[in-house]
mmCIF file of C-alpha atoms and ligand atoms in Angstrom:
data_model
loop_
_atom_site.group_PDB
_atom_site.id
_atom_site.type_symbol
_atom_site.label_atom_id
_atom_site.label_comp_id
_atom_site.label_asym_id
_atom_site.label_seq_id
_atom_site.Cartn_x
_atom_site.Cartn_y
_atom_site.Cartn_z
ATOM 1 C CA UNK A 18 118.443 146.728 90.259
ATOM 2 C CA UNK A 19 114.792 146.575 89.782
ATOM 3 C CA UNK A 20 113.929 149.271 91.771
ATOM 4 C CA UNK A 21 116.415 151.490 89.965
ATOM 5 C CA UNK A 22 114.362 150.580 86.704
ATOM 6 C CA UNK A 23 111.669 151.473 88.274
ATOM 7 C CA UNK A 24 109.710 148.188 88.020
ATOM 8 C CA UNK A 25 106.947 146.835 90.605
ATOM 9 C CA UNK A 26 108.323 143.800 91.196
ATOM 10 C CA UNK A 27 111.787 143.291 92.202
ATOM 11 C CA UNK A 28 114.178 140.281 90.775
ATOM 12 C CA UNK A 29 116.292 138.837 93.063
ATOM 13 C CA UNK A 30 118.220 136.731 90.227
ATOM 14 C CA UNK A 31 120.228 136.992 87.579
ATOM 15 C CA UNK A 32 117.818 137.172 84.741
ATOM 16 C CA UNK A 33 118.531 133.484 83.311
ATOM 17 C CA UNK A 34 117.902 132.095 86.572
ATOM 18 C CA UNK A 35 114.661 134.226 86.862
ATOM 19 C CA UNK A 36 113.865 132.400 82.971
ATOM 20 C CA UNK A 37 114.173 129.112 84.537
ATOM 21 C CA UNK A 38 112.363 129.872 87.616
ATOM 22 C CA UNK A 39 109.432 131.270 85.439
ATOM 23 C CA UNK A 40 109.364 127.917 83.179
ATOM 24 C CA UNK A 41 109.516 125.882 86.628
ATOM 25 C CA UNK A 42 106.360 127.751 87.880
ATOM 26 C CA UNK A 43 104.592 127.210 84.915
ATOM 27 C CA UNK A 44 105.379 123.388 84.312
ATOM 28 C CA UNK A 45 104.246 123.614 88.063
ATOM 29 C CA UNK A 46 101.057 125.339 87.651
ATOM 30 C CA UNK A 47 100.354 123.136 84.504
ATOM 31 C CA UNK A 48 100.988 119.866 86.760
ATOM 32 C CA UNK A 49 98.353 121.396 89.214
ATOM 33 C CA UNK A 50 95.686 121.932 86.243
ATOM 34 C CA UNK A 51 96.842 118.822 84.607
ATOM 35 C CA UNK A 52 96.024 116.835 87.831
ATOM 36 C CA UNK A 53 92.494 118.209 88.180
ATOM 37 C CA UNK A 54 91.578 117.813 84.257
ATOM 38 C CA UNK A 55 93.548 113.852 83.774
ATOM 39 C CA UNK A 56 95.548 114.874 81.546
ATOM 40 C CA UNK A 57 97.695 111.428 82.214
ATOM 41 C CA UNK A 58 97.675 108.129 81.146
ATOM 42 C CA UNK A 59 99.518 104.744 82.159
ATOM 43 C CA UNK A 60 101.102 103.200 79.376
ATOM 44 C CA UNK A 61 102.570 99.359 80.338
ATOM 45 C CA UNK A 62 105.154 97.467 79.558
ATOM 46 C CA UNK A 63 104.834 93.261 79.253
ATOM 47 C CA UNK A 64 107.064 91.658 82.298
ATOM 48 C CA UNK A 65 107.604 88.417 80.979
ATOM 49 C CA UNK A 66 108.602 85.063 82.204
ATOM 50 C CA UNK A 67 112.090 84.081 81.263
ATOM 51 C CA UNK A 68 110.928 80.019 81.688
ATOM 52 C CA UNK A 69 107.627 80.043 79.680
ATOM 53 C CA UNK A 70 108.242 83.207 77.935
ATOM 54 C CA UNK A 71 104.707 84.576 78.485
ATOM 55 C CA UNK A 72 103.893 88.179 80.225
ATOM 56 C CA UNK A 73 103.524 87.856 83.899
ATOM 57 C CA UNK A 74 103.215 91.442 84.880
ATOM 58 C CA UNK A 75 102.854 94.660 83.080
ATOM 59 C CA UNK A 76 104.171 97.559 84.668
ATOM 60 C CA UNK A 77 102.261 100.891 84.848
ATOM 61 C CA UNK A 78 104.659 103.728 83.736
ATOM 62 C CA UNK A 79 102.592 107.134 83.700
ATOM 63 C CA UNK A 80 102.330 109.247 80.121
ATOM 64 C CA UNK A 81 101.418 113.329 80.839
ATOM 65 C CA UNK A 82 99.414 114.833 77.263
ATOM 66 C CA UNK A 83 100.510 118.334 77.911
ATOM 67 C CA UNK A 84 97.866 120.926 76.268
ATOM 68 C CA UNK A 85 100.921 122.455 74.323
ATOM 69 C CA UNK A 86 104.238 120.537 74.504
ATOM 70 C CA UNK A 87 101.982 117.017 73.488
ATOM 71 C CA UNK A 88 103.258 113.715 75.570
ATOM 72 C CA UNK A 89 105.791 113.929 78.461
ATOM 73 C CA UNK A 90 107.618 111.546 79.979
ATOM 74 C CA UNK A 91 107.553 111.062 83.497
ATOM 75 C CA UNK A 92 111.399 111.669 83.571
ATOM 76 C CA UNK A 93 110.560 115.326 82.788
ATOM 77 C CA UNK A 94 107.363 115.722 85.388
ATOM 78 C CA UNK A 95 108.046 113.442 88.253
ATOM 79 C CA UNK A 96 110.775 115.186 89.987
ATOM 80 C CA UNK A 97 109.041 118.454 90.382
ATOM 81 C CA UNK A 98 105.783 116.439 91.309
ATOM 82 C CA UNK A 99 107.970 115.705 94.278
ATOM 83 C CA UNK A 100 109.599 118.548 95.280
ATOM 84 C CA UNK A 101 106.340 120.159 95.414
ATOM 85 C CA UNK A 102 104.074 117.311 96.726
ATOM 86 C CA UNK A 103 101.993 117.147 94.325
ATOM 87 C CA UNK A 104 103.034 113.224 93.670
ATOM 88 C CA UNK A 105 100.868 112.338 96.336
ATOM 89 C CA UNK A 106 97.555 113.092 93.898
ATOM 90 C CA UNK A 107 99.007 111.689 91.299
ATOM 91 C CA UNK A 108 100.245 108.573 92.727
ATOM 92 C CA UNK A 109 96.944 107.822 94.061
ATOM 93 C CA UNK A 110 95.375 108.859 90.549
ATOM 94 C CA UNK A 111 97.919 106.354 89.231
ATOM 95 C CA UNK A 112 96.998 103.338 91.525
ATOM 96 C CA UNK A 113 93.329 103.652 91.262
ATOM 97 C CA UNK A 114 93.642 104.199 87.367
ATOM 98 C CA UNK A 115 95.711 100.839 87.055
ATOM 99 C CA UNK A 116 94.065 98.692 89.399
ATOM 100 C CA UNK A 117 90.784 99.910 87.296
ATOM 101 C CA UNK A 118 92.358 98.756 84.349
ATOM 102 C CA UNK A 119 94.179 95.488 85.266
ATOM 103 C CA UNK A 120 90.646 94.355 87.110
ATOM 104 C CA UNK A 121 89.584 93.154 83.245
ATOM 105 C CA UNK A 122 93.092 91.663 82.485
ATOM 106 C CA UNK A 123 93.152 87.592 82.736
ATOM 107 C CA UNK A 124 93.959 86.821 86.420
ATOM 108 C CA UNK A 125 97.119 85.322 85.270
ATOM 109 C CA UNK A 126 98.978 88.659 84.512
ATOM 110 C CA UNK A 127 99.887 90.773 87.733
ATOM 111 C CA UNK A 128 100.001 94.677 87.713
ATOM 112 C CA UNK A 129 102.979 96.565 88.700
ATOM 113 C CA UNK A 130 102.663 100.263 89.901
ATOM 114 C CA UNK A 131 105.577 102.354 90.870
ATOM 115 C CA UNK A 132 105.465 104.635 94.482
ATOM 116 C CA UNK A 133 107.379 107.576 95.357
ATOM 117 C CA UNK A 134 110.141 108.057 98.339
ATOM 118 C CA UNK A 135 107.607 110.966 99.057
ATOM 119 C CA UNK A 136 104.270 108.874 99.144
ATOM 120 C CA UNK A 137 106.189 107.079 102.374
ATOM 121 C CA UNK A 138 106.030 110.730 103.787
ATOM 122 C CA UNK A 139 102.309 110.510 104.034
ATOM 123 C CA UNK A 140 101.607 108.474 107.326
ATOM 124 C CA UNK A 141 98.396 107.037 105.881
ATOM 125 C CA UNK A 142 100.031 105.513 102.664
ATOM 126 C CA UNK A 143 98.899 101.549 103.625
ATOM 127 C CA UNK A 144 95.101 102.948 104.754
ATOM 128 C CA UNK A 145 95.312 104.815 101.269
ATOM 129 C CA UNK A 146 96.412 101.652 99.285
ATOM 130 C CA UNK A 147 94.192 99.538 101.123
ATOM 131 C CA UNK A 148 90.976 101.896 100.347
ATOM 132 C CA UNK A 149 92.065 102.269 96.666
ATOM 133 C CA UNK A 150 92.362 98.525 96.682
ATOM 134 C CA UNK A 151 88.851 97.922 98.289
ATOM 135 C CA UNK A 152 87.130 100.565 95.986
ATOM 136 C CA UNK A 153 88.515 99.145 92.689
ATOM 137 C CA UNK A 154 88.101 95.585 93.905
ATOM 138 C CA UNK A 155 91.685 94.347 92.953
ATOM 139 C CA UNK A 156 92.917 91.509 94.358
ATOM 140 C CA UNK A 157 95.827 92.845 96.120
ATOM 141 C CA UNK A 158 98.013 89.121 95.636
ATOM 142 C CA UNK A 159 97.714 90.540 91.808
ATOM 143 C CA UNK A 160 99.601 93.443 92.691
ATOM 144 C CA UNK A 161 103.437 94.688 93.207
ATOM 145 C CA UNK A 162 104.458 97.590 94.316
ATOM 146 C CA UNK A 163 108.292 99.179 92.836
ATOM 147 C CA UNK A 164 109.723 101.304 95.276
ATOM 148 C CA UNK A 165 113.337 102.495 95.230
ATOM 149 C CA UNK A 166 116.013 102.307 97.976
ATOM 150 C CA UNK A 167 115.633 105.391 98.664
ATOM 151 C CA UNK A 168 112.766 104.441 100.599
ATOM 152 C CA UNK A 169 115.135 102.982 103.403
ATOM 153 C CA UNK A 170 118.088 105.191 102.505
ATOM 154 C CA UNK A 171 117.235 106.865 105.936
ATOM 155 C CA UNK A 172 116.889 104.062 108.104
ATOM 156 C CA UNK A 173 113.396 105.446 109.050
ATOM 157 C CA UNK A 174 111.780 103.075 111.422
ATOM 158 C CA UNK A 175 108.200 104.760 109.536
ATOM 159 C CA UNK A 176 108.828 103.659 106.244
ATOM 160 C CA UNK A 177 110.082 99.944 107.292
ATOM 161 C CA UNK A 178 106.756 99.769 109.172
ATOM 162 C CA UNK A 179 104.747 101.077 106.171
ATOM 163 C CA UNK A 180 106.321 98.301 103.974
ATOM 164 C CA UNK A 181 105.435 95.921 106.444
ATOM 165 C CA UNK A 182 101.915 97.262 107.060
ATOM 166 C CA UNK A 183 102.020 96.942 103.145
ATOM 167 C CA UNK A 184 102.865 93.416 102.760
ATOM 168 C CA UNK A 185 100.472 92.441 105.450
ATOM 169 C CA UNK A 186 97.472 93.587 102.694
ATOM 170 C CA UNK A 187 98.602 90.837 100.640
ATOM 171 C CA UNK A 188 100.667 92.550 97.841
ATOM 172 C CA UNK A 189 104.347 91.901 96.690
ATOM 173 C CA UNK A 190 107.247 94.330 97.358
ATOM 174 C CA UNK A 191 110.032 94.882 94.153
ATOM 175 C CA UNK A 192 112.765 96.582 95.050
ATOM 176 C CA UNK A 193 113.186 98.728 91.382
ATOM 177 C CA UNK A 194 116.324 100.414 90.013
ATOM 178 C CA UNK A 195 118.755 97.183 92.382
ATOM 179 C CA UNK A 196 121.951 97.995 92.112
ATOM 180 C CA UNK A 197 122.210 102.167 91.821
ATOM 181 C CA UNK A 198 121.775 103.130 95.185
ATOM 182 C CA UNK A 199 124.725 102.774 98.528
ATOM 183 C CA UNK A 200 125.255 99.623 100.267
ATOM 184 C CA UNK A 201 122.370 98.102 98.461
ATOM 185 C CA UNK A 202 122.916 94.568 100.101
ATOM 186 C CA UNK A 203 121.949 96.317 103.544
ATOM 187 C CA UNK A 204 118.468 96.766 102.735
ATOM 188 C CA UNK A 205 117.911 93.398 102.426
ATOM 189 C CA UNK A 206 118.916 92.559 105.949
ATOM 190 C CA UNK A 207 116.235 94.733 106.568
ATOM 191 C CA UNK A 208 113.204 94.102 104.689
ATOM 192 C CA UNK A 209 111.817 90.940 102.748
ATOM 193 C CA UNK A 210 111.958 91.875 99.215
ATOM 194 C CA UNK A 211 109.695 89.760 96.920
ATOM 195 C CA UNK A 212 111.762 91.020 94.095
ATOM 196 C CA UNK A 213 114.857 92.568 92.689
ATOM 197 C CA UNK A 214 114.444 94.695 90.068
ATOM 198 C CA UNK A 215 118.116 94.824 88.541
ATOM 199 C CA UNK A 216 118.876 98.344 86.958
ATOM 200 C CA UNK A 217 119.410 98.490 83.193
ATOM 201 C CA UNK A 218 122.851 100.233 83.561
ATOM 202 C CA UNK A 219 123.768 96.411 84.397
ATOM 203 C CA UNK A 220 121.889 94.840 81.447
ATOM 204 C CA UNK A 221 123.091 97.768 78.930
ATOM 205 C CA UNK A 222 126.904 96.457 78.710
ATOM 206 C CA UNK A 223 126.206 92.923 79.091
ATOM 207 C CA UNK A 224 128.107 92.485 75.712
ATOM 208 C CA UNK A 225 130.951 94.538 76.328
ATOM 209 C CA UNK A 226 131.417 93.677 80.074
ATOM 210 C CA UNK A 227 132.472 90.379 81.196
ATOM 211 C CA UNK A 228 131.796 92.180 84.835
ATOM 212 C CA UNK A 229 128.345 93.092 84.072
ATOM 213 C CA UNK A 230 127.517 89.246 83.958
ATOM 214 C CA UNK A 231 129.519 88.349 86.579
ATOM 215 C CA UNK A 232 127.080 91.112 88.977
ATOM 216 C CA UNK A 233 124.254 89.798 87.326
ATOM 217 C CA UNK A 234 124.657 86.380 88.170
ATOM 218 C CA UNK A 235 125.711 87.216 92.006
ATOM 219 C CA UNK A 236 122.295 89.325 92.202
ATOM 220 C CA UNK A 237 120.258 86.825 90.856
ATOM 221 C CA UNK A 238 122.216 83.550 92.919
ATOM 222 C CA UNK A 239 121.623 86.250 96.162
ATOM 223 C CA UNK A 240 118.034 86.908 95.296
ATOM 224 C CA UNK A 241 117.255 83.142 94.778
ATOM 225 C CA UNK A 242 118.976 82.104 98.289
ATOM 226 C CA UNK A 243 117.071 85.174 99.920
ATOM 227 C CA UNK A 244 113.673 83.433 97.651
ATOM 228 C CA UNK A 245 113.331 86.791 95.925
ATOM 229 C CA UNK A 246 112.300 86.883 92.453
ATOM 230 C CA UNK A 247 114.630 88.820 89.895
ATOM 231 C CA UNK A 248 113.757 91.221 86.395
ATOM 232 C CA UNK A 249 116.285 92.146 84.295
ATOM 233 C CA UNK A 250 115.133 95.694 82.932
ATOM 234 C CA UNK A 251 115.920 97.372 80.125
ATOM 235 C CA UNK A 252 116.792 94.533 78.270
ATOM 236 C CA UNK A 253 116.646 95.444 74.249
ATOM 237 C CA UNK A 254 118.615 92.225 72.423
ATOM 238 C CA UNK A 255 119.099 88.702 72.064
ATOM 239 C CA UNK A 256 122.103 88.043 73.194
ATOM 240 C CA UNK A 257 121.188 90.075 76.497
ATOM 241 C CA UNK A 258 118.248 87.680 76.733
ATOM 242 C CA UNK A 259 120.175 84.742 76.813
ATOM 243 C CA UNK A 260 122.705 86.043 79.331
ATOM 244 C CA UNK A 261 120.340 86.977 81.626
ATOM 245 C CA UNK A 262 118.276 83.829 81.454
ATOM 246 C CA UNK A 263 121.801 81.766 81.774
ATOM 247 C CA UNK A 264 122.564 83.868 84.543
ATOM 248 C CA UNK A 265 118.635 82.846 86.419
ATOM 249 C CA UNK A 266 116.994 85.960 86.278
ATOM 250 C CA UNK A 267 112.657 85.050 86.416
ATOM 251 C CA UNK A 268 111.839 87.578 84.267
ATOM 252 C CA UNK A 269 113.035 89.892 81.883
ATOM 253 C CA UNK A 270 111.155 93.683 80.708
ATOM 254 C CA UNK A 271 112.424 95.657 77.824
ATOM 255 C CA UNK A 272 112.855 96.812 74.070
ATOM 256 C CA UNK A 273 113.510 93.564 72.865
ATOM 257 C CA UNK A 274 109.753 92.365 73.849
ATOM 258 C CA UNK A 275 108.309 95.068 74.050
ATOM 259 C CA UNK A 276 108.199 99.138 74.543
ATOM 260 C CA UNK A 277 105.762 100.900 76.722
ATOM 261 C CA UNK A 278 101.898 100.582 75.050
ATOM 262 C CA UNK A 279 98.719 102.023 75.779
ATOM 263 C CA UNK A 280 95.996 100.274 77.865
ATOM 264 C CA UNK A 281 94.174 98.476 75.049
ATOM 265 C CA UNK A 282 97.451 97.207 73.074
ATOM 266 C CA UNK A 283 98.637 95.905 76.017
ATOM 267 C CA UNK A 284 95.340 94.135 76.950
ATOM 268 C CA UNK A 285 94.787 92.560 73.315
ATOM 269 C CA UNK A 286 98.577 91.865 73.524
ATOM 270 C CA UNK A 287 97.677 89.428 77.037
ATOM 271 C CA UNK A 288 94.362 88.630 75.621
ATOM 272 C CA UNK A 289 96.042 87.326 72.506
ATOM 273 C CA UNK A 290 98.262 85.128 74.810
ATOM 274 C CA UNK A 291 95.242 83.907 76.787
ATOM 275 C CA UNK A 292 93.631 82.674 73.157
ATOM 276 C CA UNK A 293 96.945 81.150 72.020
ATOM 277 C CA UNK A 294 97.144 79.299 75.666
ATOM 278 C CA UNK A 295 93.880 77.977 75.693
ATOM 279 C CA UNK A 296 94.297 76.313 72.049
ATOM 280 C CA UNK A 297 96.697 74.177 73.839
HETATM 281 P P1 C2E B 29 111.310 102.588 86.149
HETATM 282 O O1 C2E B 29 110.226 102.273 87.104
HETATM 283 O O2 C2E B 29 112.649 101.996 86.422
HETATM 284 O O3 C2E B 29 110.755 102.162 84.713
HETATM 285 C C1 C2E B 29 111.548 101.666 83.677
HETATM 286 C C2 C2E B 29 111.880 102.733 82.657
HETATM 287 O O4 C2E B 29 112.757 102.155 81.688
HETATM 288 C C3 C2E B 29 110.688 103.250 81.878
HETATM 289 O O5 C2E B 29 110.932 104.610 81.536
HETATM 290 C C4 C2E B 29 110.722 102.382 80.625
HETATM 291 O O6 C2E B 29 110.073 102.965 79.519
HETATM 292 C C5 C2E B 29 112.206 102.290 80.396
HETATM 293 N N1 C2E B 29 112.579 101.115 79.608
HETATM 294 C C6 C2E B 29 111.972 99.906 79.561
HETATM 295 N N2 C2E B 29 112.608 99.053 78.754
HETATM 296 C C7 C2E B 29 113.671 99.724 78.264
HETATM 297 C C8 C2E B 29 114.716 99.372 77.348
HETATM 298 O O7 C2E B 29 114.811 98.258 76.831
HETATM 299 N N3 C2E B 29 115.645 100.337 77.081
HETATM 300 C C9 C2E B 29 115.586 101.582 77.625
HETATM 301 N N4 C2E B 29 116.535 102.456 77.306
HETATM 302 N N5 C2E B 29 114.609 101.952 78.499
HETATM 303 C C10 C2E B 29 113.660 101.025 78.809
HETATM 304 P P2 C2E B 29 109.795 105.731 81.709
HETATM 305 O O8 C2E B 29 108.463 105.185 81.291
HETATM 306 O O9 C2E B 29 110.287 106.970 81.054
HETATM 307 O O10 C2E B 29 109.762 105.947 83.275
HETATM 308 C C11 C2E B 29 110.889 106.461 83.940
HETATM 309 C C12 C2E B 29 110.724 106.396 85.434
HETATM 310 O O11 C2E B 29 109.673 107.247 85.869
HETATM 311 C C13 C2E B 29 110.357 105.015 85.954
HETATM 312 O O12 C2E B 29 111.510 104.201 86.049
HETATM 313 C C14 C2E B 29 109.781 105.372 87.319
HETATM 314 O O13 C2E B 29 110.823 105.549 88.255
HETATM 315 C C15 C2E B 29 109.130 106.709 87.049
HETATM 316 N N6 C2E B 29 107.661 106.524 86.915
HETATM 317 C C16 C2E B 29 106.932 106.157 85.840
HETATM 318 N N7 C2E B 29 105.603 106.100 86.142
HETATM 319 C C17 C2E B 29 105.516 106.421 87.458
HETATM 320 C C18 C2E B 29 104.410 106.529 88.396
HETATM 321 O O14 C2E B 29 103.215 106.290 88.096
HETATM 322 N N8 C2E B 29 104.724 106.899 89.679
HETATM 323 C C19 C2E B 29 106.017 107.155 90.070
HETATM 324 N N9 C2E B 29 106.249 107.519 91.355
HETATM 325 N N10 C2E B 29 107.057 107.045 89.231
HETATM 326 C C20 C2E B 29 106.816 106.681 87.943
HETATM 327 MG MG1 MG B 30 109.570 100.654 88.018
HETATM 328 MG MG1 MG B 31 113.478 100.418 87.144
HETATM 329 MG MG1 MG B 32 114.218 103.819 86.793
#
């Protein structure tokens, strides 16, 4: 059809699938420039301890300022940073960034950073993590690493070494997301969690669904036989609080504490904590 317009270039699709192909190049091509010129930021968000109620961990979840469309979440950007690799630069822009930033947080308050199923394809992930870890000077027994099940989903022999290569730097491994994935319970036959991350589709309908609790509590009574620690995410009320602390859950991270912050609210937020401690 092209051709019989008499254009140069020849379109293989129907012309709305061309459209979205043309705004998936450019979001692609803008991830690329993005990349090179830091155009990203980590906001975090408090984990906090369900016993003393203080922050324990914040977690680095990764803000894009996009030169037109203004901030992005990494819902909208992360997916095609994996399908087209380029995840692996910003995952290591990520780690070095946080483990920059958490260096100056007090040495009570642990830094989370999330990886990527893809970062696993990269044979020298632990080498990477371990240089990023040397260069920043982070102590690594501050650190946890999320990753999802997917990680494991193939039963690759790579990736379970990588974990334990990982482990053996000194960090903690949290298993984010618990709960979504298939057969769930099989992956911890196979690796050592340190921690559950329980999925907020689980804390959500708490409320509503007597069965929600019930799964809740058999995570957290598994996790504490298998001497795993346990966060509830997405928690946003008061009443969810107290169900998930009845039910044993360590910690909890959500709306009802707080959302997401940039670097310096969340350090005066900690720093704030510290003062408050101290007076003690
Ligand atoms: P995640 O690791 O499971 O992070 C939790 C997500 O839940 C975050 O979304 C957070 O803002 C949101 N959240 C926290 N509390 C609540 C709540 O009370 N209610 C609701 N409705 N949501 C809550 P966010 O920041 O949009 O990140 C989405 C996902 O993007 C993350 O899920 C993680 O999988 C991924 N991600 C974020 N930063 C990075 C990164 O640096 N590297 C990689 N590979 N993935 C990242
Ligand atoms: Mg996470
Ligand atoms: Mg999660
Ligand atoms: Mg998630």
């Amino acid at each position: 059809r092209a051709k019989a317009e008499g254009s140069s270039t020849f379109n293989f699709f129907a012309p709305e699938i061309e459209a979205a192909l043309q705004v998936r190049r450019k979001l692609e091509a803008d991830l690329r420039r993005g990349i090179e010129l830091e155009q990203f930021e980590l906001y975090f968000q408090p984990l906090v301890s369900l016993s003393t109620r203080r922050v324990v961990s914040g977690e680095a979840l990764i803000r894009w300022h996009h030169p037109e469309r203004g901030m992005i979440s990494p819902g909208e950007f992360i997916p095609l940073a994996e399908e087209t690799g380029l995840i692996n630069a910003l995952g290591e822009w990520a780690l070095r960034r946080a483990l920059g930033q958490a260096r100056d947080w007090p040495s009570g308050v642990r830094v989370s950073v999330n990886l990527s199923p893809v970062q696993f394809r990269e044979p020298g992930l632990p080498e990477l993590i371990k240089r990023v870890l040397e260069e920043t000077g982070f102590p690594s027994n501050r650190l946890d690493l999320e990753i999802t099940e997917s990680v494991l989903l193939q039963n690759n022999i790579t990736n379970l070494d990588a974990l334990h290569r990982l482990r053996a730097l000194g960090l903690r491994i949290a298993l984010d997301d618990f709960g979504t994935g298939y057969s769930s319970l099989s992956y911890l036959q196979r690796f050592p969690f340190d921690k559950l991350k329980i999925d907020q589709s689980f804390v959500r309908d708490l409320e509503s669904r007597p069965e929600s609790v019930a799964i809740i509590q058999s995570i957290t009574n598994l996790a504490r036989n298998l001497k795993m620690a346990t966060t509830a995410e997405g928690v946003e009320t008061l009443a969810q609080v107290d169900i998930v602390t009845a039910a044993g859950c360590t910690e909890a991270q959500g709306y009802y504490f707080n959302r997401p912050m940039p670097e310096a609210d969340f350090r005066a937020l900690i720093g704030k904590e510290n003062r408050e401690l101290s007076l003690v």
